[in-house]
Every structure is written in structure tokens, then in C-alpha cells.
mmCIF file of C-alpha atoms in Angstrom:
data_model
loop_
_atom_site.group_PDB
_atom_site.id
_atom_site.type_symbol
_atom_site.label_atom_id
_atom_site.label_comp_id
_atom_site.label_asym_id
_atom_site.label_seq_id
_atom_site.Cartn_x
_atom_site.Cartn_y
_atom_site.Cartn_z
ATOM 1 C CA MET D 11 -58.864 9.727 -22.413
ATOM 2 C CA ASP D 12 -61.192 7.807 -20.082
ATOM 3 C CA TYR D 13 -63.409 10.650 -18.888
ATOM 4 C CA ARG D 14 -65.318 8.506 -16.414
ATOM 5 C CA LEU D 15 -62.140 7.353 -14.714
ATOM 6 C CA LEU D 16 -60.968 10.959 -14.567
ATOM 7 C CA ALA D 17 -64.265 11.972 -12.971
ATOM 8 C CA ASP D 18 -63.870 9.207 -10.382
ATOM 9 C CA ILE D 19 -60.325 10.400 -9.642
ATOM 10 C CA ALA D 20 -61.461 13.990 -9.117
ATOM 11 C CA MET D 21 -64.348 12.935 -6.867
ATOM 12 C CA LEU D 22 -62.175 10.641 -4.764
ATOM 13 C CA ALA D 23 -59.496 13.308 -4.363
ATOM 14 C CA GLY D 24 -62.101 15.873 -3.337
ATOM 15 C CA GLU D 25 -63.737 13.473 -0.912
ATOM 16 C CA ILE D 26 -60.470 12.711 0.898
ATOM 17 C CA MET D 27 -59.518 16.384 1.104
ATOM 18 C CA LEU D 28 -62.912 17.596 2.312
ATOM 19 C CA GLN D 29 -63.153 14.850 4.921
ATOM 20 C CA GLY D 30 -59.647 15.800 6.019
ATOM 21 C CA GLY D 31 -60.725 19.370 6.754
ATOM 22 C CA ALA D 32 -59.375 21.153 3.669
ATOM 23 C CA GLU D 33 -60.700 24.569 2.708
ATOM 24 C CA THR D 34 -63.373 24.588 0.011
ATOM 25 C CA TYR D 35 -61.309 26.633 -2.443
ATOM 26 C CA ARG D 36 -58.357 24.240 -2.063
ATOM 27 C CA VAL D 37 -60.564 21.237 -2.843
ATOM 28 C CA GLU D 38 -62.079 22.994 -5.864
ATOM 29 C CA ASP D 39 -58.671 23.977 -7.182
ATOM 30 C CA THR D 40 -57.285 20.437 -6.901
ATOM 31 C CA MET D 41 -60.335 18.857 -8.546
ATOM 32 C CA GLN D 42 -60.351 21.446 -11.327
ATOM 33 C CA ARG D 43 -56.676 20.859 -12.113
ATOM 34 C CA ILE D 44 -57.313 17.118 -12.324
ATOM 35 C CA LEU D 45 -60.259 17.611 -14.694
ATOM 36 C CA ASN D 46 -58.292 20.059 -16.843
ATOM 37 C CA THR D 47 -55.966 17.219 -17.860
ATOM 38 C CA SER D 48 -58.870 15.740 -19.828
ATOM 39 C CA GLY D 49 -58.674 18.406 -22.524
ATOM 40 C CA ALA D 50 -62.491 18.429 -22.571
ATOM 41 C CA GLU D 51 -64.277 21.479 -23.939
ATOM 42 C CA LYS D 52 -65.857 22.306 -20.585
ATOM 43 C CA THR D 53 -65.221 21.116 -17.027
ATOM 44 C CA GLU D 54 -66.964 22.481 -13.958
ATOM 45 C CA VAL D 55 -66.419 21.862 -10.246
ATOM 46 C CA LEU D 56 -68.617 22.993 -7.352
ATOM 47 C CA VAL D 57 -67.653 22.223 -3.780
ATOM 48 C CA ILE D 58 -69.501 23.132 -0.596
ATOM 49 C CA SER D 59 -68.735 21.886 2.879
ATOM 50 C CA THR D 60 -71.190 18.985 2.575
ATOM 51 C CA ALA D 61 -71.119 18.045 -1.125
ATOM 52 C CA LEU D 62 -69.001 17.667 -4.273
ATOM 53 C CA MET D 63 -70.281 18.203 -7.812
ATOM 54 C CA ILE D 64 -68.478 17.948 -11.155
ATOM 55 C CA THR D 65 -69.371 18.071 -14.843
ATOM 56 C CA ILE D 66 -67.346 17.068 -17.902
ATOM 57 C CA ASP D 67 -68.802 18.183 -21.227
ATOM 58 C CA ASP D 68 -67.229 17.501 -24.631
ATOM 59 C CA PRO D 69 -68.725 16.956 -28.110
ATOM 60 C CA SER D 70 -66.953 13.600 -28.385
ATOM 61 C CA VAL D 71 -68.704 12.037 -25.344
ATOM 62 C CA ALA D 72 -71.944 12.219 -23.436
ATOM 63 C CA THR D 73 -71.951 14.751 -20.602
ATOM 64 C CA ILE D 74 -70.688 13.268 -17.340
ATOM 65 C CA SER D 75 -72.033 14.688 -14.081
ATOM 66 C CA LYS D 76 -71.327 13.385 -10.605
ATOM 67 C CA MET D 77 -72.384 14.461 -7.134
ATOM 68 C CA MET D 78 -71.301 13.150 -3.736
ATOM 69 C CA ARG D 79 -72.668 13.897 -0.272
ATOM 70 C CA ILE D 80 -70.021 14.375 2.444
ATOM 71 C CA THR D 81 -71.327 13.416 5.868
ATOM 72 C CA THR D 82 -68.128 13.068 7.897
ATOM 73 C CA ARG D 83 -65.492 15.751 8.349
ATOM 74 C CA GLY D 84 -62.475 15.921 10.573
ATOM 75 C CA THR D 85 -58.898 17.155 10.569
ATOM 76 C CA ASN D 86 -56.216 15.192 8.716
ATOM 77 C CA LEU D 87 -53.538 17.442 7.275
ATOM 78 C CA GLY D 88 -51.517 14.406 6.182
ATOM 79 C CA ASP D 89 -54.227 13.262 3.779
ATOM 80 C CA ILE D 90 -54.581 16.777 2.355
ATOM 81 C CA CYS D 91 -50.837 17.006 1.771
ATOM 82 C CA ASP D 92 -50.682 13.566 0.160
ATOM 83 C CA VAL D 93 -53.586 14.281 -2.205
ATOM 84 C CA ASN D 94 -51.930 17.546 -3.242
ATOM 85 C CA ALA D 95 -48.668 15.736 -3.939
ATOM 86 C CA LEU D 96 -50.428 13.053 -5.995
ATOM 87 C CA SER D 97 -52.413 15.626 -7.976
ATOM 88 C CA ARG D 98 -49.214 17.470 -8.894
ATOM 89 C CA LYS D 99 -47.614 14.253 -10.131
ATOM 90 C CA PHE D 100 -50.730 13.403 -12.115
ATOM 91 C CA CYS D 101 -51.054 16.847 -13.683
ATOM 92 C CA ASN D 102 -47.364 16.746 -14.625
ATOM 93 C CA GLY D 103 -47.857 13.387 -16.350
ATOM 94 C CA GLU D 104 -45.623 11.508 -13.911
ATOM 95 C CA ILE D 105 -48.297 8.876 -13.147
ATOM 96 C CA THR D 106 -51.138 7.414 -15.203
ATOM 97 C CA PRO D 107 -54.847 7.829 -14.381
ATOM 98 C CA GLU D 108 -54.996 4.173 -13.297
ATOM 99 C CA GLU D 109 -52.049 4.633 -10.938
ATOM 100 C CA MET D 110 -53.537 7.847 -9.593
ATOM 101 C CA TYR D 111 -56.858 6.169 -8.840
ATOM 102 C CA GLU D 112 -55.227 3.221 -7.073
ATOM 103 C CA GLU D 113 -53.042 5.522 -4.976
ATOM 104 C CA LEU D 114 -56.086 7.563 -3.954
ATOM 105 C CA LYS D 115 -57.984 4.414 -3.015
ATOM 106 C CA LYS D 116 -55.100 3.309 -0.799
ATOM 107 C CA LEU D 117 -54.979 6.759 0.743
ATOM 108 C CA GLY D 118 -58.702 6.751 1.450
ATOM 109 C CA GLU D 119 -58.495 3.366 3.158
ATOM 110 C CA ARG D 120 -55.354 4.190 5.126
ATOM 111 C CA LYS D 121 -55.572 4.244 8.900
ATOM 112 C CA LEU D 122 -52.620 6.135 10.309
ATOM 113 C CA TYR D 123 -53.404 5.546 13.962
ATOM 114 C CA SER D 124 -55.258 2.859 15.853
ATOM 115 C CA PRO D 125 -58.228 3.837 18.066
ATOM 116 C CA ALA D 126 -56.109 3.139 21.167
ATOM 117 C CA VAL D 127 -53.481 5.670 20.068
ATOM 118 C CA SER D 128 -56.182 8.219 19.273
ATOM 119 C CA TYR D 129 -57.774 7.783 22.695
ATOM 120 C CA LEU D 130 -54.405 8.045 24.422
ATOM 121 C CA CYS D 131 -53.651 11.270 22.556
ATOM 122 C CA THR D 132 -56.986 12.696 23.717
ATOM 123 C CA VAL D 133 -56.079 12.034 27.341
ATOM 124 C CA VAL D 134 -52.578 13.478 26.940
ATOM 125 C CA THR D 135 -53.963 16.550 25.156
ATOM 126 C CA VAL D 136 -56.450 17.293 27.936
ATOM 127 C CA VAL D 137 -53.810 16.860 30.652
ATOM 128 C CA MET D 138 -51.255 19.004 28.846
ATOM 129 C CA PHE D 139 -53.741 21.789 28.134
ATOM 130 C CA SER D 140 -54.774 21.863 31.795
ATOM 131 C CA MET D 141 -51.147 22.268 32.821
ATOM 132 C CA LEU D 142 -50.428 24.738 30.024
ATOM 133 C CA LEU D 143 -53.247 26.946 31.278
ATOM 134 C CA GLY D 144 -51.618 27.053 34.713
ATOM 135 C CA GLY D 145 -52.827 23.910 36.480
ATOM 136 C CA ASN D 146 -50.768 21.864 38.916
ATOM 137 C CA ALA D 147 -50.269 18.106 39.259
ATOM 138 C CA THR D 148 -53.578 17.655 41.059
ATOM 139 C CA ASP D 149 -55.416 19.534 38.344
ATOM 140 C CA ALA D 150 -53.688 17.379 35.739
ATOM 141 C CA LEU D 151 -54.789 14.206 37.543
ATOM 142 C CA PHE D 152 -58.430 15.276 37.609
ATOM 143 C CA ALA D 153 -58.132 16.395 33.985
ATOM 144 C CA GLY D 154 -56.887 12.914 33.062
ATOM 145 C CA VAL D 155 -59.911 11.302 34.717
ATOM 146 C CA SER D 156 -62.162 13.773 32.912
ATOM 147 C CA ALA D 157 -60.469 12.887 29.620
ATOM 148 C CA LEU D 158 -61.138 9.181 30.223
ATOM 149 C CA ILE D 159 -64.822 10.009 30.587
ATOM 150 C CA MET D 160 -64.674 11.883 27.289
ATOM 151 C CA VAL D 161 -63.031 8.894 25.611
ATOM 152 C CA LEU D 162 -65.717 6.564 26.992
ATOM 153 C CA PHE D 163 -68.493 8.679 25.537
ATOM 154 C CA ARG D 164 -66.623 8.955 22.246
ATOM 155 C CA VAL D 165 -66.505 5.169 21.972
ATOM 156 C CA LEU D 166 -70.198 4.849 22.823
ATOM 157 C CA PHE D 167 -71.314 7.533 20.371
ATOM 158 C CA GLU D 168 -69.092 6.257 17.537
ATOM 159 C CA LYS D 169 -70.497 2.738 17.879
ATOM 160 C CA ARG D 170 -74.055 4.055 17.639
ATOM 161 C CA GLY D 171 -73.252 6.624 14.945
ATOM 162 C CA LEU D 172 -74.886 9.428 16.904
ATOM 163 C CA ASN D 173 -74.585 13.151 16.255
ATOM 164 C CA ARG D 174 -71.248 14.611 17.342
ATOM 165 C CA PHE D 175 -72.912 17.767 18.655
ATOM 166 C CA MET D 176 -74.876 15.652 21.108
ATOM 167 C CA HIS D 177 -71.659 13.788 21.869
ATOM 168 C CA HIS D 178 -69.888 17.014 22.821
ATOM 169 C CA MET D 179 -72.747 18.243 24.973
ATOM 170 C CA VAL D 180 -73.428 14.972 26.805
ATOM 171 C CA ALA D 181 -69.753 14.100 27.281
ATOM 172 C CA LEU D 182 -68.855 17.513 28.693
ATOM 173 C CA ALA D 183 -71.963 17.557 30.889
ATOM 174 C CA CYS D 184 -71.075 14.176 32.423
ATOM 175 C CA ALA D 185 -67.375 15.006 32.758
ATOM 176 C CA THR D 186 -68.086 18.369 34.439
ATOM 177 C CA PHE D 187 -70.720 16.846 36.715
ATOM 178 C CA LEU D 188 -68.389 14.076 37.883
ATOM 179 C CA LEU D 189 -65.552 16.565 38.385
ATOM 180 C CA THR D 190 -67.763 18.723 40.572
ATOM 181 C CA VAL D 191 -68.995 15.793 42.640
ATOM 182 C CA SER D 192 -65.511 14.274 42.949
ATOM 183 C CA GLN D 193 -64.047 17.515 44.192
ATOM 184 C CA ALA D 194 -66.797 17.922 46.770
ATOM 185 C CA LEU D 195 -66.489 14.347 48.059
ATOM 186 C CA SER D 196 -62.692 14.203 48.101
ATOM 187 C CA HIS D 197 -62.277 17.734 49.517
ATOM 188 C CA VAL D 198 -59.311 18.190 47.183
ATOM 189 C CA ASN D 199 -58.684 21.761 46.129
ATOM 190 C CA ILE D 200 -58.516 21.911 42.316
ATOM 191 C CA ASN D 201 -58.889 24.770 39.874
ATOM 192 C CA MET D 202 -62.156 23.744 38.270
ATOM 193 C CA GLU D 203 -61.933 26.392 35.554
ATOM 194 C CA LEU D 204 -58.591 25.125 34.291
ATOM 195 C CA VAL D 205 -59.608 21.471 34.394
ATOM 196 C CA VAL D 206 -62.881 22.095 32.551
ATOM 197 C CA ALA D 207 -61.127 24.332 30.009
ATOM 198 C CA GLY D 208 -58.512 21.656 29.349
ATOM 199 C CA THR D 209 -61.227 19.026 28.973
ATOM 200 C CA ALA D 210 -63.152 21.096 26.447
ATOM 201 C CA MET D 211 -60.113 22.207 24.444
ATOM 202 C CA PRO D 212 -59.952 19.191 22.023
ATOM 203 C CA LEU D 213 -63.620 19.737 21.132
ATOM 204 C CA LEU D 214 -63.475 23.448 20.361
ATOM 205 C CA PRO D 215 -63.994 24.337 16.659
ATOM 206 C CA GLY D 216 -60.749 26.200 16.019
ATOM 207 C CA VAL D 217 -60.061 24.601 12.634
ATOM 208 C CA ALA D 218 -63.681 25.094 11.521
ATOM 209 C CA ILE D 219 -63.549 28.811 12.310
ATOM 210 C CA THR D 220 -60.197 29.237 10.541
ATOM 211 C CA ASN D 221 -61.424 27.439 7.412
ATOM 212 C CA ALA D 222 -64.663 29.421 7.478
ATOM 213 C CA ILE D 223 -62.759 32.706 7.428
ATOM 214 C CA ARG D 224 -60.469 31.509 4.628
ATOM 215 C CA ASP D 225 -63.448 30.330 2.550
ATOM 216 C CA ILE D 226 -65.223 33.667 3.001
ATOM 217 C CA LEU D 227 -62.093 35.591 2.025
ATOM 218 C CA GLN D 228 -61.872 33.446 -1.123
ATOM 219 C CA GLY D 229 -65.467 34.307 -2.010
ATOM 220 C CA ASP D 230 -66.974 30.908 -1.103
ATOM 221 C CA TYR D 231 -69.746 32.445 0.975
ATOM 222 C CA ILE D 232 -72.010 29.384 1.104
ATOM 223 C CA SER D 233 -69.277 27.124 2.442
ATOM 224 C CA GLY D 234 -67.961 29.862 4.719
ATOM 225 C CA ALA D 235 -71.397 30.472 6.211
ATOM 226 C CA ALA D 236 -71.937 26.729 6.647
ATOM 227 C CA ARG D 237 -68.616 26.345 8.460
ATOM 228 C CA VAL D 238 -69.361 29.355 10.675
ATOM 229 C CA THR D 239 -72.712 27.811 11.577
ATOM 230 C CA GLU D 240 -71.020 24.496 12.319
ATOM 231 C CA ALA D 241 -68.451 26.218 14.547
ATOM 232 C CA ILE D 242 -71.136 28.146 16.433
ATOM 233 C CA VAL D 243 -73.239 25.036 17.013
ATOM 234 C CA ARG D 244 -70.202 23.097 18.239
ATOM 235 C CA ALA D 245 -69.189 25.910 20.573
ATOM 236 C CA VAL D 246 -72.740 26.246 21.903
ATOM 237 C CA SER D 247 -73.012 22.485 22.460
ATOM 238 C CA CYS D 248 -69.785 22.582 24.493
ATOM 239 C CA ALA D 249 -70.962 25.577 26.521
ATOM 240 C CA VAL D 250 -74.374 24.039 27.196
ATOM 241 C CA GLY D 251 -72.785 20.746 28.231
ATOM 242 C CA ILE D 252 -70.446 22.459 30.688
ATOM 243 C CA GLY D 253 -73.311 24.570 32.046
ATOM 244 C CA ILE D 254 -75.527 21.530 32.597
ATOM 245 C CA GLY D 255 -72.711 19.633 34.296
ATOM 246 C CA LEU D 256 -71.902 22.515 36.675
ATOM 247 C CA TYR D 257 -75.561 23.089 37.483
ATOM 248 C CA LEU D 258 -76.277 19.436 38.269
ATOM 249 C CA GLY D 259 -73.025 19.098 40.189
ATOM 250 C CA ASN D 260 -73.782 22.115 42.360
ATOM 251 C CA LEU D 261 -77.331 20.865 42.825
ATOM 252 C CA VAL D 262 -76.121 17.499 44.105
ATOM 253 C CA THR D 263 -73.306 18.858 46.268
ATOM 254 C CA GLY D 264 -75.278 21.784 47.604
ATOM 255 C CA GLY D 265 -73.060 24.324 45.899
ATOM 256 C CA VAL D 266 -69.927 23.218 47.715
ATOM 257 C CA LEU D 267 -66.932 23.801 45.423
#
């Protein structure tokens, strides 16, 4: 058994799952099952929301310890599902360690959607949420323009690698400000609450809160607390951005809404 290759497999699987938004206990379970195939005397896995750590200890080899820092996290249920399927095949002996590692590498490098498709989906999501909340065609039109502003800021922040919390705050502040000014100048009657709510909806930390609760219920209090903190900060950044945008918009337009 190549213990180092097995350690690399476990780390790569955990990295893909954690970056895809998997719960901490699910990542730990998958990595532990992979390491258990080694037959080593002792294998340990520790996963928190920002790091992966493993240890393989056996009298026949020197102790192997690995740690990886996770800096980017999102939501990709497809990757989580695919890693789970591969880990089951590997643990059942259906594929070799070399095949498992190559499949994971391909999965980690896979790009399911182009940036253009992602940006288009953001616009459609904002428009649909605005209408779902009770908006009309005019509200949907303004929501679409607001979504384009969000996409523009997303492109700018991604190119510069800036903090996503600042991205949420600045993007929502600018979008809300321009919505307020546009409404005042065009004298078009729109439901500002619905449009702003639809604009903010893709940025709200629903998945983070859900995973935080599931981690806490599983006893992973460190990861759960970290995810709760992340969700609160994201929610606060959205609220502050909207507040700044409304304040500046009302200041410029003289409070005419």
C-alpha cells in the first residue's frame, strides 16, 4: 500500500468537498473511509471549515501527516456527489488508488459552467426572485439592471482577488444607490423593497447557516461556530451595503422615492 498516495487522495477528496460547500462531518467521514482502506494501525482526520488535517501511523512506515488550508468555499453539490460516488467505488475496491487520484484531479479541474453562463444565471435569479416576491414587469426590469451591476462588481472583485464580504457590501450599496436615483429621475413607480430583496437574494448565506446547524448537531462545534460567524458577517455586509445605498440615494434625490 502506497500510504503517501492514499494521503494525497484523502486530502484532494476533502479539498473538493469542502470547497463545494459540504458539511464538515461529511468531509471527515469520506476522508476517514478512504484512509481506512490502508489497513494502517492508526488513521486520524480533522476537518474544520478552513483546514484539513490527516495522520497515518503504522509501525511499518514513518508517520505521515498532512495539512491543507482552504481559502475558497462555495456551493457545488455536483462535486460533492461525484466525490462521494468515487469514494464508494474506491472503498469497495472497484478502482485502484492511481485511478482514484486521477479521477479526483480531473474533478478538481473541471469547470461545469463558463463565466458567461454563471453571470447570466445571476441575472435570471435576481429577476425571478423579484417576481416571485410579488413584483411586476417593471420591477423585474429594474431588478435585471441591478443584477447587471452586481455582475460587474463580481467581475472586478474576482480579477483583483478581493474579499467577498467587501464585494457584497460595495456591490449592493452601488446597486441600491443607482436603483434609488434611477427611480427618482425616471419617475417610474417600482416596489423598491421587492427589487432590493431580489437583488440581495443570491448573496444571502442560506447554505452557510444550514451547514452550520448540521455541523453543530453533529458535534462539530468549532466548524459550526465558524460557519455561523461567516453567515452573520455575510448577512451584515449585505444589510450595511443596502443601508448605505438607500441613504446615499435618498441624500442625492432629496428623499424622493
